[in-house]
PDB file of C-alpha atoms in Angstrom:
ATOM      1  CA  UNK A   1       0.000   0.000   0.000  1.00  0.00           C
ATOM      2  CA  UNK A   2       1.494   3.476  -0.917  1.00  0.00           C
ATOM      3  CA  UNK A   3       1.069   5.516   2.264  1.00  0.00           C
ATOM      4  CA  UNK A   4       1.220   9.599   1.647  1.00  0.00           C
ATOM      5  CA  UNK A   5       1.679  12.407   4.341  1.00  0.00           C
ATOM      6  CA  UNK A   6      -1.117  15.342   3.106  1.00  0.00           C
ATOM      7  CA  UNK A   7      -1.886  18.270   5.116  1.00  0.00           C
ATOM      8  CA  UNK A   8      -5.138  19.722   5.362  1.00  0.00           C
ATOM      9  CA  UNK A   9      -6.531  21.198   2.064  1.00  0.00           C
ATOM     10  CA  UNK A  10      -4.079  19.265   0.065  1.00  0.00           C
ATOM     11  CA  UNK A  11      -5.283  16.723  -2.690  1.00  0.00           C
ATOM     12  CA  UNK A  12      -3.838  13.691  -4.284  1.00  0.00           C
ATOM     13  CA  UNK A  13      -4.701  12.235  -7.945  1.00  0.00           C
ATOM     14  CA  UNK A  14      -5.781   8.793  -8.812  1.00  0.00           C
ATOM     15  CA  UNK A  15      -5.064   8.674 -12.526  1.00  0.00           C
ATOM     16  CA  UNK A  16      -6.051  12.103 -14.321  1.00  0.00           C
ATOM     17  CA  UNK A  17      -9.336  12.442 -12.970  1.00  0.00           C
ATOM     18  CA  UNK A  18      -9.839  11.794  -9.294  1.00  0.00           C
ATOM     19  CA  UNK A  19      -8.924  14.183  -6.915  1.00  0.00           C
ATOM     20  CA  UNK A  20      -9.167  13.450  -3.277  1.00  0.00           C
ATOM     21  CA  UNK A  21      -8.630  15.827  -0.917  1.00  0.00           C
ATOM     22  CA  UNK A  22      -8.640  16.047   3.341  1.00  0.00           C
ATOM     23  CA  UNK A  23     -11.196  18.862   3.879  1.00  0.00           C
ATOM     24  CA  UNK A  24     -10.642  18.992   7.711  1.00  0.00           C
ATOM     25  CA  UNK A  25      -8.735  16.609  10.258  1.00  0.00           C
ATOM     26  CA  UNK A  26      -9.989  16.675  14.384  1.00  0.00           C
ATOM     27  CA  UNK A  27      -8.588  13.931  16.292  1.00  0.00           C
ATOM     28  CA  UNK A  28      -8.834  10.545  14.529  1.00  0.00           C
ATOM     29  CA  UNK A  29     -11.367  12.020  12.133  1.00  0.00           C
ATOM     30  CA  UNK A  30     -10.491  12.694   8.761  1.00  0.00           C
ATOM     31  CA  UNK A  31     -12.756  14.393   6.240  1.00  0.00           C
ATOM     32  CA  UNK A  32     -12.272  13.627   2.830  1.00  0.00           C
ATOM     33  CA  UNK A  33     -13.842  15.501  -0.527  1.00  0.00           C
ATOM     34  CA  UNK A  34     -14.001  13.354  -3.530  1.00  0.00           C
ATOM     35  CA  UNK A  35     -14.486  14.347  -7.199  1.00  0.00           C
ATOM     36  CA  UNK A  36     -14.367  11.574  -9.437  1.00  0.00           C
ATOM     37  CA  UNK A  37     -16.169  11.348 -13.206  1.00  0.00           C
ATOM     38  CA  UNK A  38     -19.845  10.412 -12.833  1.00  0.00           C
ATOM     39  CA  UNK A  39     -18.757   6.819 -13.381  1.00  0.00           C
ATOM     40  CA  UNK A  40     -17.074   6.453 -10.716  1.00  0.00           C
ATOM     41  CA  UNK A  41     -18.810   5.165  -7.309  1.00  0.00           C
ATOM     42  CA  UNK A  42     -17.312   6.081  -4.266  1.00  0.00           C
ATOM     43  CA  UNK A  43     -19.089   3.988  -1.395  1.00  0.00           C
ATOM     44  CA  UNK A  44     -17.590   3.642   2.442  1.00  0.00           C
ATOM     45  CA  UNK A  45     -16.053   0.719   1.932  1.00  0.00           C
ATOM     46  CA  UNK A  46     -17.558  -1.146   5.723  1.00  0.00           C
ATOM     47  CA  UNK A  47     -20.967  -0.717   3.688  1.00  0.00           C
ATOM     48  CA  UNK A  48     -19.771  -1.980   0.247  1.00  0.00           C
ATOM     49  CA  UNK A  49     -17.814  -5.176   2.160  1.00  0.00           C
ATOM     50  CA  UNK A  50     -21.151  -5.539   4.305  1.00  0.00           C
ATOM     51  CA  UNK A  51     -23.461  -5.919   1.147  1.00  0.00           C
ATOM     52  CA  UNK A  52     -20.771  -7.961  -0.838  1.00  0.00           C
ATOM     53  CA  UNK A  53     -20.928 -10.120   2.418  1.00  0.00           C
ATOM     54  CA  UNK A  54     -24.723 -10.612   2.663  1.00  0.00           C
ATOM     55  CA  UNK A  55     -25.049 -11.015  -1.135  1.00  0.00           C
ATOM     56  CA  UNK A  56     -22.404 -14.454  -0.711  1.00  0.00           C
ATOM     57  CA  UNK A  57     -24.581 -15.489   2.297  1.00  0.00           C
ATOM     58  CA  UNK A  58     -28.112 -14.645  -0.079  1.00  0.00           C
ATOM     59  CA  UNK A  59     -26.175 -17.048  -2.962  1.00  0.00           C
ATOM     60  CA  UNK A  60     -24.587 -19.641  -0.690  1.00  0.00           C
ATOM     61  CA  UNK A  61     -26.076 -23.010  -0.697  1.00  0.00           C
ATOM     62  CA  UNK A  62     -26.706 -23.552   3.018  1.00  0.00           C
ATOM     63  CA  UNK A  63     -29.119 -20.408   3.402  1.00  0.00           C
ATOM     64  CA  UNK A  64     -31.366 -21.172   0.308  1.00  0.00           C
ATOM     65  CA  UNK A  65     -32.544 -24.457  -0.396  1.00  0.00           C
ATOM     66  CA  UNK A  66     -33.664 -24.595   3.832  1.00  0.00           C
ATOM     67  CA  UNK A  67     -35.384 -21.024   2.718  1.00  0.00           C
ATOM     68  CA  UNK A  68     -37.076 -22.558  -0.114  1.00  0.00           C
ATOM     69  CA  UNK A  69     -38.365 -25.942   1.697  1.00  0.00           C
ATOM     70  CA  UNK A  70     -39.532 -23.459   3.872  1.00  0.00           C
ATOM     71  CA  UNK A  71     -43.306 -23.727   4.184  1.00  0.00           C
ATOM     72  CA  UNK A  72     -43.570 -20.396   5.560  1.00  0.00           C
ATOM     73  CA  UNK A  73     -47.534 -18.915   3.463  1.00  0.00           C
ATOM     74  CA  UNK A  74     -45.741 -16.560   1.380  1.00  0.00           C
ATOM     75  CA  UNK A  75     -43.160 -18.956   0.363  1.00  0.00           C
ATOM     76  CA  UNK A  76     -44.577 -21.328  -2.366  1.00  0.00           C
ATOM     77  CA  UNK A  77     -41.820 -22.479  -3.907  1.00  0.00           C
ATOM     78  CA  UNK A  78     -43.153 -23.811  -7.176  1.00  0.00           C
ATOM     79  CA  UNK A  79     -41.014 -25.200  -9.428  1.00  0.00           C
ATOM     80  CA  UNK A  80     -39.591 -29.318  -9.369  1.00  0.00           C
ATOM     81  CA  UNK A  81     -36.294 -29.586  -7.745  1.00  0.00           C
ATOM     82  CA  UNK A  82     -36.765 -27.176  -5.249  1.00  0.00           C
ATOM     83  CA  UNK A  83     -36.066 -29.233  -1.388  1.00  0.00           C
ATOM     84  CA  UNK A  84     -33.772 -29.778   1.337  1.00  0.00           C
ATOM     85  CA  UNK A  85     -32.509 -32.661  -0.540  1.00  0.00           C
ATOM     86  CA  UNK A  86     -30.655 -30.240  -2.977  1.00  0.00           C
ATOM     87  CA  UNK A  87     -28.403 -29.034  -0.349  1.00  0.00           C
TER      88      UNK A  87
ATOM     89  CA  UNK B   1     -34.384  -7.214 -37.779  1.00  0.00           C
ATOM     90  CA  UNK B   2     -33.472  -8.428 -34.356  1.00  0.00           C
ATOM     91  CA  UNK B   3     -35.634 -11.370 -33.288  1.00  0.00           C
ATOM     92  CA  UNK B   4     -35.778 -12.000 -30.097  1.00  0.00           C
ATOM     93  CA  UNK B   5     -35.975 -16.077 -29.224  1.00  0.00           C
ATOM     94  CA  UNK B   6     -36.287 -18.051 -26.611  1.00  0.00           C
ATOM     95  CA  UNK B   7     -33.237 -18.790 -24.116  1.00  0.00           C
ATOM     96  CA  UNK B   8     -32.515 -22.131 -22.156  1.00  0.00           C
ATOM     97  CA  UNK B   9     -30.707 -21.665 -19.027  1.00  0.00           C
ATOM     98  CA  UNK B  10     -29.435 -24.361 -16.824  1.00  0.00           C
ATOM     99  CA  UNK B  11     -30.265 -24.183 -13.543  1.00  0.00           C
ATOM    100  CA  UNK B  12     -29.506 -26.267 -10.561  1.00  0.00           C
ATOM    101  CA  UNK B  13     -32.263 -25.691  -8.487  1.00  0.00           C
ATOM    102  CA  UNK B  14     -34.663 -25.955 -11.358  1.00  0.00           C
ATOM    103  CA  UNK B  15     -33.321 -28.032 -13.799  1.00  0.00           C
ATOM    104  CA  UNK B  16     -34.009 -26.248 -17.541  1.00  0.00           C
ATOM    105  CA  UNK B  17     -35.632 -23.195 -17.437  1.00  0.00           C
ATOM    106  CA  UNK B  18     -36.726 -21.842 -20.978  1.00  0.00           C
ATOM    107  CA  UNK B  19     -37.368 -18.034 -20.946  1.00  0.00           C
ATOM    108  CA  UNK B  20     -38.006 -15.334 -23.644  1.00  0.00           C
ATOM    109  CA  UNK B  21     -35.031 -13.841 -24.723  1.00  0.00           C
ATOM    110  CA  UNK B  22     -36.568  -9.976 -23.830  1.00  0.00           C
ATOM    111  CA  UNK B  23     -36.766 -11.266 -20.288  1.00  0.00           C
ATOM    112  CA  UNK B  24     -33.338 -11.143 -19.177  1.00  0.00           C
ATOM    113  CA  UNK B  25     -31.877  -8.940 -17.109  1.00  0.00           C
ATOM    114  CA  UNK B  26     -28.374  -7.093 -17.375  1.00  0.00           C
ATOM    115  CA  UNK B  27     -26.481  -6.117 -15.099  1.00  0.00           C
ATOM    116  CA  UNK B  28     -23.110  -4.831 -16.705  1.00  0.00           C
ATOM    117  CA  UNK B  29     -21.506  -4.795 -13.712  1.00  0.00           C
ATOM    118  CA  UNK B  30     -22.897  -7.343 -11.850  1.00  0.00           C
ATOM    119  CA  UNK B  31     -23.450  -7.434  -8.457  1.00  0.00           C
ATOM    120  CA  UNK B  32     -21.431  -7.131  -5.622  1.00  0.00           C
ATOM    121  CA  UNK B  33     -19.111  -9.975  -5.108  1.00  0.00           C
ATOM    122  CA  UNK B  34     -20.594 -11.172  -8.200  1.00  0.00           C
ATOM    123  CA  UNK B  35     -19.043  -9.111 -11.018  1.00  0.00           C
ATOM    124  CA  UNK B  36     -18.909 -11.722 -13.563  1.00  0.00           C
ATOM    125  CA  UNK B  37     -22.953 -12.520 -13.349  1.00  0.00           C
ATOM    126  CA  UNK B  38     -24.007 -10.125 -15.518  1.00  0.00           C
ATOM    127  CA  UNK B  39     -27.325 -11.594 -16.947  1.00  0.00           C
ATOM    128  CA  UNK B  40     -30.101 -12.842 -15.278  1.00  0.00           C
ATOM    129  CA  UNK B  41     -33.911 -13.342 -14.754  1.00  0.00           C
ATOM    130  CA  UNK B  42     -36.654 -13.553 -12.738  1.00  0.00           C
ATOM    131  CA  UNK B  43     -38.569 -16.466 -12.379  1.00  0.00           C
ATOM    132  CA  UNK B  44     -42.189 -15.982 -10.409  1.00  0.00           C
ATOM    133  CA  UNK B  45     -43.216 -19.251  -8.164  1.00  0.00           C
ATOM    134  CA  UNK B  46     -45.994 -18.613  -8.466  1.00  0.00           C
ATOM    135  CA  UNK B  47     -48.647 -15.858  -9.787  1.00  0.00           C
ATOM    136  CA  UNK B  48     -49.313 -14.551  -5.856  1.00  0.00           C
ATOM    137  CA  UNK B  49     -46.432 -15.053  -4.251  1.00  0.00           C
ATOM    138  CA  UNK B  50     -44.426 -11.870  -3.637  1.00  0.00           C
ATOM    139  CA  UNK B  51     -40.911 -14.126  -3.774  1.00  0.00           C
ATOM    140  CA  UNK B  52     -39.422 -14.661  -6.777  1.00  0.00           C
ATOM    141  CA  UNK B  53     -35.900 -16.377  -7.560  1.00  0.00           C
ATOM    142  CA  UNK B  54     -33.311 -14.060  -9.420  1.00  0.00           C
ATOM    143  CA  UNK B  55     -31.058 -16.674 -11.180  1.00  0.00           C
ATOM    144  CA  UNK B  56     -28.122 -15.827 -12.866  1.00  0.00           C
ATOM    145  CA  UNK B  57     -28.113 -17.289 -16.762  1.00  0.00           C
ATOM    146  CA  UNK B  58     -23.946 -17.600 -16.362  1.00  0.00           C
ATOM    147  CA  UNK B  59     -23.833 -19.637 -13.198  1.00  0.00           C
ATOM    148  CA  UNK B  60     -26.474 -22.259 -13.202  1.00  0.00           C
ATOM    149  CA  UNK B  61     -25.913 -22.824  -8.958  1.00  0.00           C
ATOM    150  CA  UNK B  62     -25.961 -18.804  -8.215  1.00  0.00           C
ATOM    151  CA  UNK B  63     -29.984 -17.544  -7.711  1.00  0.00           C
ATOM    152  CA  UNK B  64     -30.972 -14.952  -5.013  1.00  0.00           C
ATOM    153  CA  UNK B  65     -34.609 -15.040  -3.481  1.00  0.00           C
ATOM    154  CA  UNK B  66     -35.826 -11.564  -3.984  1.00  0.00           C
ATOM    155  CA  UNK B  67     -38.721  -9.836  -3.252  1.00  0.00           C
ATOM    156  CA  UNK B  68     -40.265  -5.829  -3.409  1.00  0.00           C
ATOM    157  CA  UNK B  69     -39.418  -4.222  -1.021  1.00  0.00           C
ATOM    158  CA  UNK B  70     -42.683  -1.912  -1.089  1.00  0.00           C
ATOM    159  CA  UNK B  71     -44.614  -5.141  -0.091  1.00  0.00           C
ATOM    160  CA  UNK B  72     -42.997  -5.416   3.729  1.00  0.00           C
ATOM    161  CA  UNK B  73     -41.621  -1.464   4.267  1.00  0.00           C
ATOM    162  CA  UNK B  74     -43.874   0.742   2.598  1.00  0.00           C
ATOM    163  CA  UNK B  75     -41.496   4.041   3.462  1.00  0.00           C
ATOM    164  CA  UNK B  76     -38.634   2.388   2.214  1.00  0.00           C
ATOM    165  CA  UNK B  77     -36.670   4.754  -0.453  1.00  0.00           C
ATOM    166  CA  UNK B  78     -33.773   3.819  -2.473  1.00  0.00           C
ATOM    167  CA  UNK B  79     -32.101   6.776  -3.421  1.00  0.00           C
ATOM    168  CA  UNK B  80     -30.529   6.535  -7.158  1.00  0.00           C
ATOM    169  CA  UNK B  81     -28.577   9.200  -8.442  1.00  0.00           C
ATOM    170  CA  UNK B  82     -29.817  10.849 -11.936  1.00  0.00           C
ATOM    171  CA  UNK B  83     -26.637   9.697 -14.072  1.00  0.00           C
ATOM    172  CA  UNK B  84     -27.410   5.959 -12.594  1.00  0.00           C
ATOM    173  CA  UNK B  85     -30.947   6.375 -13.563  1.00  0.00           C
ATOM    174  CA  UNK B  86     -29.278   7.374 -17.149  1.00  0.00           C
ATOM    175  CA  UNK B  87     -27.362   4.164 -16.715  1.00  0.00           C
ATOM    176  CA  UNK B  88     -30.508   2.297 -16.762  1.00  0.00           C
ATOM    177  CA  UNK B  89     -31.976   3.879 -19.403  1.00  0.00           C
ATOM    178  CA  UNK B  90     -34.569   5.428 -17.730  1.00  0.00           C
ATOM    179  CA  UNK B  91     -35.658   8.921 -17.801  1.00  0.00           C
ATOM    180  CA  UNK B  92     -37.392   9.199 -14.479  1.00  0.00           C
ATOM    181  CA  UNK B  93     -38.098   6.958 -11.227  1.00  0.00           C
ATOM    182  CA  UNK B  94     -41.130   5.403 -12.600  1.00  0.00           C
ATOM    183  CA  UNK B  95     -38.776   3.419 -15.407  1.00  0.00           C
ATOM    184  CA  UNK B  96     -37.284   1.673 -12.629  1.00  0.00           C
ATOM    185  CA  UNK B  97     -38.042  -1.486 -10.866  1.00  0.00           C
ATOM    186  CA  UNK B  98     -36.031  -2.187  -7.611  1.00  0.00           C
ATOM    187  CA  UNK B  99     -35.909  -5.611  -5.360  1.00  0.00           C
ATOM    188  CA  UNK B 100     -34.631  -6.427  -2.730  1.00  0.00           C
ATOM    189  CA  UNK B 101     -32.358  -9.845  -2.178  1.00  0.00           C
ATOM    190  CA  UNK B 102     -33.573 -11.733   1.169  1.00  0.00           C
ATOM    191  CA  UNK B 103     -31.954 -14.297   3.341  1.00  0.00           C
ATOM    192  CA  UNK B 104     -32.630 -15.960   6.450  1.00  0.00           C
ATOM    193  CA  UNK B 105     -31.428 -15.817   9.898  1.00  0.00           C
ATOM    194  CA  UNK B 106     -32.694 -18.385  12.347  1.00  0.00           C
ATOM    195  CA  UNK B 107     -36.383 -18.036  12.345  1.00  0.00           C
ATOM    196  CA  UNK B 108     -36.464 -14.706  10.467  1.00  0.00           C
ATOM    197  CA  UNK B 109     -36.418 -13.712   6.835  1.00  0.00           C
ATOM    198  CA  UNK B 110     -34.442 -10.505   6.009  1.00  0.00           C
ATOM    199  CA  UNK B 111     -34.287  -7.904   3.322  1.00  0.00           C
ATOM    200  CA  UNK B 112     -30.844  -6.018   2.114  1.00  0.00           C
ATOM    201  CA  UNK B 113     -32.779  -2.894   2.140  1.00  0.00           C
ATOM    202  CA  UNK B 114     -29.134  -0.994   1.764  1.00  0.00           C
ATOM    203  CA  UNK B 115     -27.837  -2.999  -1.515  1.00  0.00           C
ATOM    204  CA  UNK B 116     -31.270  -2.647  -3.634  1.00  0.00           C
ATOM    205  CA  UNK B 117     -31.431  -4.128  -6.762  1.00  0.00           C
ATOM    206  CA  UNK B 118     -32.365  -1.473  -9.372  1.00  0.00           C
ATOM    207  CA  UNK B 119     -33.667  -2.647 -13.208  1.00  0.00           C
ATOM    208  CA  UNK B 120     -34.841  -0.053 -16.022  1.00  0.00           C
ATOM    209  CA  UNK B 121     -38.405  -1.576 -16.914  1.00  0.00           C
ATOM    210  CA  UNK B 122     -37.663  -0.713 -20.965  1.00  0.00           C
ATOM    211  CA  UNK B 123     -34.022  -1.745 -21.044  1.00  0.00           C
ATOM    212  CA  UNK B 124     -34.027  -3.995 -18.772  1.00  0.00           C
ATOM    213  CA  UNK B 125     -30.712  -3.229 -17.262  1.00  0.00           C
ATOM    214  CA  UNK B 126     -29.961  -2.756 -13.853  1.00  0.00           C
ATOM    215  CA  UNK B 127     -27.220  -2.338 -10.999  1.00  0.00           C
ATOM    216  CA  UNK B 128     -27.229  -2.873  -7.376  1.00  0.00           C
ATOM    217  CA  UNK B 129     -27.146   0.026  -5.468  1.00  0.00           C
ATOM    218  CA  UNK B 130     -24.956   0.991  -2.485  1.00  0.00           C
ATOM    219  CA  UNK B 131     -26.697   3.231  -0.338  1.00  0.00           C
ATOM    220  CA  UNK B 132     -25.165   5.388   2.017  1.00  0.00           C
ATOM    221  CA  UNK B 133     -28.139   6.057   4.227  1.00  0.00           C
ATOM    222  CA  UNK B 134     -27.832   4.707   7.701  1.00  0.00           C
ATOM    223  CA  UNK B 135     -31.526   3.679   8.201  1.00  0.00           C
ATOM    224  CA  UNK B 136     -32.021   0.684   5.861  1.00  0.00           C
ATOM    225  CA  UNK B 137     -29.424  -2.144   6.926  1.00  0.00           C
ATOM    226  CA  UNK B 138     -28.246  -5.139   5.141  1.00  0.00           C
ATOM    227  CA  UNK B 139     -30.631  -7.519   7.529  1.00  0.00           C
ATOM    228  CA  UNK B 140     -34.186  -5.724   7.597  1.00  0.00           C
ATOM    229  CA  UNK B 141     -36.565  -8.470   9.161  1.00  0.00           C
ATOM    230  CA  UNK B 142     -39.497  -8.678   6.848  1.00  0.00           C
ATOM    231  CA  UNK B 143     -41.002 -12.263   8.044  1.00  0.00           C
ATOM    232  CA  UNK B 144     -40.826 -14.319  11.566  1.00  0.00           C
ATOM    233  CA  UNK B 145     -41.002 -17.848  10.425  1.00  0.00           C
ATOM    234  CA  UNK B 146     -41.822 -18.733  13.757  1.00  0.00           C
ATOM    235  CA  UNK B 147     -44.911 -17.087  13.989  1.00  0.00           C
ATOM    236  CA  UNK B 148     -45.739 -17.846  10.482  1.00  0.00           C
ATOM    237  CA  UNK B 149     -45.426 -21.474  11.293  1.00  0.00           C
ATOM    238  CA  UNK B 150     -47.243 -21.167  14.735  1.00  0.00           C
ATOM    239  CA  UNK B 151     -50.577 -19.618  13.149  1.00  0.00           C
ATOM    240  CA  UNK B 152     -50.225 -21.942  10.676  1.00  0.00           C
ATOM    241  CA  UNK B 153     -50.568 -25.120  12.621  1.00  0.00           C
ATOM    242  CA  UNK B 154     -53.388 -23.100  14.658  1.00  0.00           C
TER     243      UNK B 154
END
């Protein structure tokens, strides 16, 4: 990992077209501003890792077919092949 | 003249599953975790059921239970910035579809209410969302199971 010193106000460049720049630093608090081509998404990443992490659990095998055998009302499962054996 | 035909996609869960072409669903960049599964589509249990099973066409094991999220949290709001909308293909919020992937947690069924899935009804493209807000979490409880299952047997 390349590790910079920046004081406040000043800005580094990813490539040619994303500037980030510390905005204000109080204690352990750093505030960053971002401008990046509309393209770009800029997400905290403990709220990207926690979606990518519930999406595997969503997909993985252990969590679904128990889900679909499910016989909760609203969960009909219709089509063949759908059990508990499938796990 | 493009015509669009009919697509077979294996599934494990369902064996073959033949769909129209126009149904499926692209996602150009995936989702998260899942960047190479960029087509999919929605299959519908059943005509009242307000499940339905997003299955990717590239990876016959990899389907998501899904369901809208207006059904279970009727002031929930995914907020979707204009050039994403663009994205999408659509020209205002209407175009849009979103769902919401669900899993299960002991004896509760939860919603990702903060990665929303997002489709443009005419192009059918769509993205999943990252939202930023605090107030819609990753495991929304939608259903108890338990007390599904209790009035149930009542």
């Amino acid at each position: 990992m390349l590790v910079l010193s920046r004081h406040r106000d000043e800005t580094i460049m990813l490539g040619d077209d994303i500037e980030v720049t510390v905005v204000d630093i109080r204690g352990d608090k750093v505030r960053l501003g971002i401008r990046a081509p509309e393209a770009v998404t800029v997400h905290r990443k403990e709220i990207w890792e926690a979606i990518r992490q519930e999406n595997e659990r969503a997909a993985s095998s252990e969590t679904i077919p128990q889900f679909a055998g499910e016989q909760s009302p609203q969960l009909r499962i219709a089509p063949a092949g759908v059990s508990k054996r499938k796990a | 003249m493009y015509l669009m035909s009919n697509l077979e996609i294996e599934t494990t869960r369902f064996g073959k599953v033949t769909v129209d072409g126009d149904r499926v669903l692209d996602f150009p960049s995936g989702l998260l975790g899942f960047a190479h599964a960029t087509r999919w589509v929605l299959l519908q249990p059943d005509e009242e059921g307000c499940f339905y099973w997003f299955q990717s066409c590239d990876q016959e094991d990899l389907a998501f239970v899904v369901t809208d999220p207006q059904y279970w949290v009727p002031d929930f709001e995914a907020i979707i910035r204009r050039e994403q909308l663009e994205e999408l293909g659509a020209n205002q919020i209407e175009d849009a579809q979103v769902f919401v992937i669900v899993n299960r947690y002991q004896d509760t069924l939860t919603a990702n209410l903060q990665g929303p899935l997002v489709v443009g009804t005419a192009s059918r493209r769509g993205m999943q969302l990252v939202l930023a807000e605090k107030r819609w979490t990753t495991r929304h409880v939608i259903v108890e199971l338990e007390a599904a299952s209790a009035a149930r047997t009542a």
